Coordinates of C-alpha atoms in Angstrom, one line a residue:
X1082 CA 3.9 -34.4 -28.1
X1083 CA 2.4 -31.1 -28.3
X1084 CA 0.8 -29.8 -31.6
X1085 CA 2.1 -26.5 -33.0
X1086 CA 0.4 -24.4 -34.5
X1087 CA 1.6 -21.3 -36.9
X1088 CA 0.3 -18.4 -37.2
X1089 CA -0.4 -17.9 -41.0
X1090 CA -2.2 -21.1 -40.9
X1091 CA -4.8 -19.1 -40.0
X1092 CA -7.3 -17.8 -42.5
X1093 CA -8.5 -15.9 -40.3
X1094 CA -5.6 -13.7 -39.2
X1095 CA -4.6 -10.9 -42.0
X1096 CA -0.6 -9.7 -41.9
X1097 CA -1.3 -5.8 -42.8
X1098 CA 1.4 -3.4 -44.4
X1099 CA 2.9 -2.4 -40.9
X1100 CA 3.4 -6.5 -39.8
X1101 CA 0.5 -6.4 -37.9
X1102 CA -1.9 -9.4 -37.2
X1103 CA -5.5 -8.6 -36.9
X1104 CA -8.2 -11.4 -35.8
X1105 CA -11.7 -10.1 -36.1
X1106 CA -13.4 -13.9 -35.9
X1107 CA -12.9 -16.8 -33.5
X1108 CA -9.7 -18.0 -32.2
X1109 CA -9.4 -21.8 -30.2
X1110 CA -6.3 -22.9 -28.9
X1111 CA -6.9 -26.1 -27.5
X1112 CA -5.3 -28.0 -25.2
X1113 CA -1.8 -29.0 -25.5
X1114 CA -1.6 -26.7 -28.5
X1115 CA 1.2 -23.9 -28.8
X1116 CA 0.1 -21.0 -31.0
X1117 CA 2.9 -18.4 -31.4
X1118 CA 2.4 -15.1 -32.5
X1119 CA 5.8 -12.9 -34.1
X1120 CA 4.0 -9.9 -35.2
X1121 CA 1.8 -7.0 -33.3
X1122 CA -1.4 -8.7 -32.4
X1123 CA -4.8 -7.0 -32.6
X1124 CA -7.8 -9.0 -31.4
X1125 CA -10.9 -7.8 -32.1
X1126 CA -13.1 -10.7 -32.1
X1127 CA -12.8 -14.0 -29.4
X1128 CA -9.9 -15.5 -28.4
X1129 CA -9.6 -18.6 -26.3
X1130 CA -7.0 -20.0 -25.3
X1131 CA -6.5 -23.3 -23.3
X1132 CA -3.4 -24.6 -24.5
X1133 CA 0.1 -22.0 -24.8
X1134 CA 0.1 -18.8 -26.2
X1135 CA 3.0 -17.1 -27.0
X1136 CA 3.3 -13.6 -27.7
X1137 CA 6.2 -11.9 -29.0
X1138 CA 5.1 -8.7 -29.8
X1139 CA 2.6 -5.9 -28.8
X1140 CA -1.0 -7.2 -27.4
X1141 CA -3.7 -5.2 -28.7
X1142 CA -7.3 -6.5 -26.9
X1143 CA -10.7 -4.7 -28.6
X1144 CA -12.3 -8.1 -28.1
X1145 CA -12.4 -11.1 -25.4
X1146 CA -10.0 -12.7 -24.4
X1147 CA -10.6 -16.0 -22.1
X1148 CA -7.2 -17.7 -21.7
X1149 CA -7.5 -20.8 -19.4
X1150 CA -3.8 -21.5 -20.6
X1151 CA -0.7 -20.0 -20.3
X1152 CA -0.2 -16.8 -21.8
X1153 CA 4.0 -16.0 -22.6
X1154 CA 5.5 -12.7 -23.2
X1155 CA 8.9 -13.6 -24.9
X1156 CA 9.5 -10.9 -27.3
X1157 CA 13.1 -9.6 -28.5
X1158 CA 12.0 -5.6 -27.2
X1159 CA 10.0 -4.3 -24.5
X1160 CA 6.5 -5.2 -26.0
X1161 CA 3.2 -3.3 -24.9
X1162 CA -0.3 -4.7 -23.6
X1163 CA -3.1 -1.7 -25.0
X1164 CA -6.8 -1.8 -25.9
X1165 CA -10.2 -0.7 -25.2
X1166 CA -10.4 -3.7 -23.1
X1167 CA -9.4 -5.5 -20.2
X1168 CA -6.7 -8.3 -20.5
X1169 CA -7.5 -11.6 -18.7
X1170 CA -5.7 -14.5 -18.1
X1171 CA -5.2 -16.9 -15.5
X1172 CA -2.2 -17.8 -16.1
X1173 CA 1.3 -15.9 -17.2
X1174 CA 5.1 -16.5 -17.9
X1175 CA 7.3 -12.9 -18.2
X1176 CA 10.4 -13.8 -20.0
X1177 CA 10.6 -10.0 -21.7
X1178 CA 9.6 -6.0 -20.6
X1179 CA 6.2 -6.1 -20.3
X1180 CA 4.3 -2.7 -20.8
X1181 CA 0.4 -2.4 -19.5
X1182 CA -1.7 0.3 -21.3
X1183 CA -4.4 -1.0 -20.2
X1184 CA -5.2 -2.9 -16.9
X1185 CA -4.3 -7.0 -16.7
X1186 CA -6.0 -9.1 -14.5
X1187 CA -4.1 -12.5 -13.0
X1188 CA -6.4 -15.0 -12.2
X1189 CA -4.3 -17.8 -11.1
X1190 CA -0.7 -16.6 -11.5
X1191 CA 2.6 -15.0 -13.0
X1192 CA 5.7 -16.7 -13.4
X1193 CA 8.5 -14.1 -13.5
X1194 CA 11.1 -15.5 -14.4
X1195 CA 13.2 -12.7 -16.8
X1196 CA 11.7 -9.3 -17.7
X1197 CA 9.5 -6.4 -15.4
X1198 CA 6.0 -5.4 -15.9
X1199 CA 5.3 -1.7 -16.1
X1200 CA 1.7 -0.6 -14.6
X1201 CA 0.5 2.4 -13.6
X1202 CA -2.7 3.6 -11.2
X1203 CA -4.9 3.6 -13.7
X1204 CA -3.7 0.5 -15.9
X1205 CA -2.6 -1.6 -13.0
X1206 CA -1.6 -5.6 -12.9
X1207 CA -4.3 -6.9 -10.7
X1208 CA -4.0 -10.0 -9.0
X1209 CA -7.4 -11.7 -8.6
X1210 CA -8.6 -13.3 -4.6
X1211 CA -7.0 -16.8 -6.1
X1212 CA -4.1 -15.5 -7.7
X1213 CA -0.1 -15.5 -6.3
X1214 CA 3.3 -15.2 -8.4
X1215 CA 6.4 -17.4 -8.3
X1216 CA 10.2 -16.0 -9.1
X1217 CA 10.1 -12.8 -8.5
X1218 CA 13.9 -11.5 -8.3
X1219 CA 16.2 -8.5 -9.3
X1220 CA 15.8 -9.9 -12.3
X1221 CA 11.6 -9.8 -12.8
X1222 CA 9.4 -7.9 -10.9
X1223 CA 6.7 -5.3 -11.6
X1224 CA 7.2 -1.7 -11.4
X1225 CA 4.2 0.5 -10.8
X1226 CA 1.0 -0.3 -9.4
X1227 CA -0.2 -3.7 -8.2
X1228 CA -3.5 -4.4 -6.9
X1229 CA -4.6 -7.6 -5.2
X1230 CA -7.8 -8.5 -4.6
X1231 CA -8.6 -9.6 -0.8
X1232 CA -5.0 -9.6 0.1
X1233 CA -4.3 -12.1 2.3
X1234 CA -0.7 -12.5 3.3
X1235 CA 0.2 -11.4 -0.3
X1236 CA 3.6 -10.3 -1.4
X1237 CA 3.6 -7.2 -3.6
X1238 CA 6.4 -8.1 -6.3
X1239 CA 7.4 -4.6 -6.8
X1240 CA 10.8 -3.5 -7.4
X1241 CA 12.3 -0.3 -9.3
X1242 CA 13.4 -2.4 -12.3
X1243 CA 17.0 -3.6 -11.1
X1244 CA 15.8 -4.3 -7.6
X1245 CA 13.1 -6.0 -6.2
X1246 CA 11.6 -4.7 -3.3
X1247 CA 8.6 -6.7 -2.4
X1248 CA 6.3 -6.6 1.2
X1249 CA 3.8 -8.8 2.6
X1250 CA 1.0 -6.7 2.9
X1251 CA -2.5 -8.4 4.9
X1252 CA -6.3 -7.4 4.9
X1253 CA -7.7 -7.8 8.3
X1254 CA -11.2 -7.4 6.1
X1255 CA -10.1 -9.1 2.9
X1256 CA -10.6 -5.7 0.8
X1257 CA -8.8 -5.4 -2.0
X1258 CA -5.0 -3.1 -1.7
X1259 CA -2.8 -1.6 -3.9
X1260 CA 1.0 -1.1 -3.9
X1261 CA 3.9 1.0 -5.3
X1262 CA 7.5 1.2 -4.7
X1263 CA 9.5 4.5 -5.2
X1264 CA 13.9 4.2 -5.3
X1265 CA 14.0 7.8 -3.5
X1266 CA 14.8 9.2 -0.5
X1267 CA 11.1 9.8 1.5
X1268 CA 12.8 12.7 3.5
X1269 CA 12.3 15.2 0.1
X1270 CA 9.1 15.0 1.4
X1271 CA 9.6 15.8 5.4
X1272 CA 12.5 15.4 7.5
X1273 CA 10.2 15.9 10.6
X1274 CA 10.1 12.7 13.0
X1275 CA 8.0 12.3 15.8
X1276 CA 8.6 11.3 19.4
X1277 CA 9.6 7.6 19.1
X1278 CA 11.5 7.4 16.2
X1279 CA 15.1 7.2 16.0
X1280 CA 15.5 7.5 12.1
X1281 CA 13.9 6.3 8.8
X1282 CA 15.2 4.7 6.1
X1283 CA 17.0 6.9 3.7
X1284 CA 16.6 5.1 0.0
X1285 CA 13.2 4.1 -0.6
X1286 CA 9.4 4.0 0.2
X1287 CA 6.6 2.2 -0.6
X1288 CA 2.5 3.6 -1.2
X1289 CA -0.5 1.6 0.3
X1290 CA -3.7 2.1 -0.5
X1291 CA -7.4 0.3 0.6
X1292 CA -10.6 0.7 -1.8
X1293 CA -11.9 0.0 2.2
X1294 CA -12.1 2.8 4.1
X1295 CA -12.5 1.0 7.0
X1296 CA -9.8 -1.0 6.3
X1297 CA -6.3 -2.0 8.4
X1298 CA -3.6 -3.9 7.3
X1299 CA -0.4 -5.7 8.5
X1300 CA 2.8 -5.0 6.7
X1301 CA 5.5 -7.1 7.0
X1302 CA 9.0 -5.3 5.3
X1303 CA 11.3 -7.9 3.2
X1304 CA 15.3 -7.2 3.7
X1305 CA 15.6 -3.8 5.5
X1306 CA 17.5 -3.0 8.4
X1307 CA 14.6 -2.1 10.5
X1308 CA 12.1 -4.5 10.7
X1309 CA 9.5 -1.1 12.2
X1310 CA 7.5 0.8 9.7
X1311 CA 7.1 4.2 9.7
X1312 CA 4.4 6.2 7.7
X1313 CA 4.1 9.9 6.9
X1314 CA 1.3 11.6 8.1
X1315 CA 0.8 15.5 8.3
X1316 CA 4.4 15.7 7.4
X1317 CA 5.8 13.6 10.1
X1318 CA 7.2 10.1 10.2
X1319 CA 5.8 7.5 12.9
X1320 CA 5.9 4.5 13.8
X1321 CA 2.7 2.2 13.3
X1322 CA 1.8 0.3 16.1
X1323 CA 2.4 -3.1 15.4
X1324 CA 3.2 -2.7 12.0
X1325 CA -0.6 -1.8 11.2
X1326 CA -1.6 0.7 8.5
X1327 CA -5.6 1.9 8.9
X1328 CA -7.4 4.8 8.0
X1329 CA -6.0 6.5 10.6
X1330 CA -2.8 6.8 9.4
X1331 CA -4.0 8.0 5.7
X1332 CA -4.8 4.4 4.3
X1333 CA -7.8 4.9 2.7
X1334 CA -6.2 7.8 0.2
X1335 CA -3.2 6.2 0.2
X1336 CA 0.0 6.2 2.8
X1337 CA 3.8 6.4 2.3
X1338 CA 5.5 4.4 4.7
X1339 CA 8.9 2.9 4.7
X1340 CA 11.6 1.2 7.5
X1341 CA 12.2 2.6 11.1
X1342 CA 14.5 2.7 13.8
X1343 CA 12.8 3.5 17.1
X1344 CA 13.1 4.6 20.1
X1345 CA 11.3 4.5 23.7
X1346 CA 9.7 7.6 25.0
X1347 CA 7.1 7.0 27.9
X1348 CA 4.1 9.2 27.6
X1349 CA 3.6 11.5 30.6
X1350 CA 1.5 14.3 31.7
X1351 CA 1.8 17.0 34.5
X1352 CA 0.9 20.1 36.2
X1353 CA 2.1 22.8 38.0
X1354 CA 1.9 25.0 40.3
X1355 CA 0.3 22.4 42.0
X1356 CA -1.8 23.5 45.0
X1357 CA -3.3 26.2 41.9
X1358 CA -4.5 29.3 43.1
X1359 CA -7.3 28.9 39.5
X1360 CA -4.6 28.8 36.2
X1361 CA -2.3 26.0 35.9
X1362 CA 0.1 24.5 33.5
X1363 CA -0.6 21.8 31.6
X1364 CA 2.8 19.2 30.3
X1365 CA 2.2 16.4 27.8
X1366 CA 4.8 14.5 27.2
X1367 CA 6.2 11.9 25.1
X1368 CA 3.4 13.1 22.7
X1369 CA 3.3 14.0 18.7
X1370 CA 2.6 17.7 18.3
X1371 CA 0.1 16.7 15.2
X1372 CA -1.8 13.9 17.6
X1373 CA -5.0 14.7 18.3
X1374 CA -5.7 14.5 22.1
X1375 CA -9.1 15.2 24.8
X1376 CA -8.3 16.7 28.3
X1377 CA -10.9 17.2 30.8
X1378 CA -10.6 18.2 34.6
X1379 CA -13.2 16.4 36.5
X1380 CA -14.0 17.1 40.1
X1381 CA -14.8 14.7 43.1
X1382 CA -18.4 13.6 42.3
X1383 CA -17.2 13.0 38.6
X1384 CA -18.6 16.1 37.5
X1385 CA -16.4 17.8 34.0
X1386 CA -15.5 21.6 35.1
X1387 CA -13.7 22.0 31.9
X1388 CA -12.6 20.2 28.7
X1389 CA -10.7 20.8 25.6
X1390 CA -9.8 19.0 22.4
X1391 CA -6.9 19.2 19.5
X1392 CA -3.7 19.0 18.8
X1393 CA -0.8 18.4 21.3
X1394 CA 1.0 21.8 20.1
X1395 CA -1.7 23.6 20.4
X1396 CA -2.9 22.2 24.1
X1397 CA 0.2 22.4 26.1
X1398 CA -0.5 26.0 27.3
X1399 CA -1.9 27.9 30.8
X1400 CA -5.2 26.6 31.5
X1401 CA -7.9 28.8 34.2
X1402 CA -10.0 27.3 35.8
X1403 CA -13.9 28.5 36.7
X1404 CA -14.3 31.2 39.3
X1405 CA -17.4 29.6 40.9
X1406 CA -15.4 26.6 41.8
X1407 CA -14.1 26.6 45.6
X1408 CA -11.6 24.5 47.2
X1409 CA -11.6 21.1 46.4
X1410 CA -9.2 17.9 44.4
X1411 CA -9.4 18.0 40.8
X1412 CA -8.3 15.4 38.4
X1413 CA -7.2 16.2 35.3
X1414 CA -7.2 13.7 32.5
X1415 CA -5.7 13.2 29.2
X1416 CA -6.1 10.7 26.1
X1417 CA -4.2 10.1 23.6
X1418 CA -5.0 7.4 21.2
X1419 CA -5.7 4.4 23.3
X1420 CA -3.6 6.2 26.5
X1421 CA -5.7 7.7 29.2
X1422 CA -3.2 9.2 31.5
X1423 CA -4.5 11.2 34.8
X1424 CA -2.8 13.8 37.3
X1425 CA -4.3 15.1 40.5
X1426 CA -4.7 18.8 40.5
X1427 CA -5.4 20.7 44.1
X1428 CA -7.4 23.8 43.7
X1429 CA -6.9 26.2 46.7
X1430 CA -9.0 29.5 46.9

């Protein structure tokens, strides 16, 4: 049988006016012990806990804390986790609303099972390289930022509080990613979808972000419609290409994406007139007016008479060619992304 053990058996701990318990020495908790705690907690000295800590009120940490244990938050109201310093455990139970003033860090992992967990960007719940969760639900989730450390194949239990809305998110580098969710339409913030996409989901959206620049990662969406994810880049939704979010797409500063419906469209290039007296039309097709595109007209030995580089919207325009050129087969050719589409172009003078 398990050994309980009180709080105010502790010399060491001090009830002040405002119900508050304040350690400034040593605390053990050994193994197989249960130490319960029904007051506002303030640790300012060492804590270790290998047996089962049970917190029902605010968690104060100006200390250490090593918990090797179990750490459960089963309070009566929404209780708050503050300090100067970080709060580490390796393990966790969530029966209660959790609030993080300051950042937690997971080591081995959280069992929610009734209650959410409120972070934010700068006091996040971080999941350590080992850690995972269990029972995430409608019921218990986090809300705010989550953070895991070399995310691989790692389900972000986010939700808005009353839903859970988790994604598998993984690092093709193992670098460590971080995760919202947001219960609002992502078309307050453009409308605007680009060649390929049918529509976007109407209701929520999720942030990304890599502390790796040269990061990419695979998301996987959990209960939408569409199965597609489309991020928003210079105010324009897309479709990432095979479901992969890099720095490219904004992931290093942090993308919104969400679900997509999408369509084909066959990318295509073209010119006209064709026999070209010198100017000439140039089509692209199929294209995002934000993408970023090279075209260069190259003549029969391989030789680059003319090139240009931008955006689509600002390339598809009348194009002159040199004077000294004379007669001759010119090819003009176009790449976009990983496409490299070519047209012949005859020059007649």
């Amino acid at each position: 049988m398990k050994k309980v053990i009180y709080t105010l058996s502790f010399a060491a701990l001090a009830a002040t006016a405002s119900a508050q318990v304040v350690s400034s020495t040593k605390i053990y908790v050994s193994e197989g012990a249960i130490l319960s705690v029904g007051q506002d907690f303030e640790n300012k000295g060492e804590l270790i806990n290998k047996g089962d800590l049970h917190l029902r009120q605010n968690l104060t940490n100006e200390g250490d804390i090593r918990s090797e244990g179990n750490v459960t938050f089963d309070g009566y109201t929404k209780q708050e986790v503050k300090g100067t310093q970080n709060v580490q455990l390796a393990k966790a139970t969530i029966e209660n609303d959790v609030e993080l003033s300051t950042p937690m860090i997971i080591g081995q992992e959280i069992n929610y099972n009734q209650g959410v967990v409120s972070s934010s960007e700068t006091n996040p719940l971080v999941f350590a390289a080992a850690a995972n969760h269990y029972g995430a639900s409608d019921y218990s989730h986090s809300v705010g930022t989550v953070t895991k450390v070399e995310a691989d194949q790692f389900e972000f239990p986010l939700g808005d509080g009353s839903n859970y809305r988790g994604f598998k998110a993984n690092s093709q580098k193992r670098s460590n990613l971080s995760a919202a969710y947001v219960s609002q339409n992502p078309t307050e913030f453009s409308g605007q979808l680009a060649n390929g996409v049918e529509s976007i989901n109407h209701q929520e959206y999720w942030v990304l972000k890599s502390d790796n620049e040269e990061e990419a990662a695979d998301v996987k969406l959990i209960n939408t419609y569409e199965d597609n994810v489309a991020y928003l880049k210079r105010s324009t939704w897309t479709l990432a290409e095979n479901r992969t979010l890099n720095k490219a797409t904004g992931l290093d500063k942090g993308v919104r994406f969400t679900s997509g419906r999408g369509k084909f469209v066959q990318k295509d290039i073209g010119v006209w007139p064709n026999p070209t007296q010198g100017a000439f039309n140039l089509k692209l097709a199929g294209m995002n007016d934000t993408d970023d595109v090279m075209i260069d007209v190259t003549n029969q030995d391989g030789r680059v008479v003319l090139s240009m580089e931008g955006r689509v919207a600002e390339l598809r325009k009348v194009y002159e060619l040199p004077s000294s050129l004379v007669t001759t087969e010119l090819t003009v050719r176009v790449i976009n992304g990983d496409d490299v589409l070519t047209e012949k172009l005859i020059l007649n003078r």
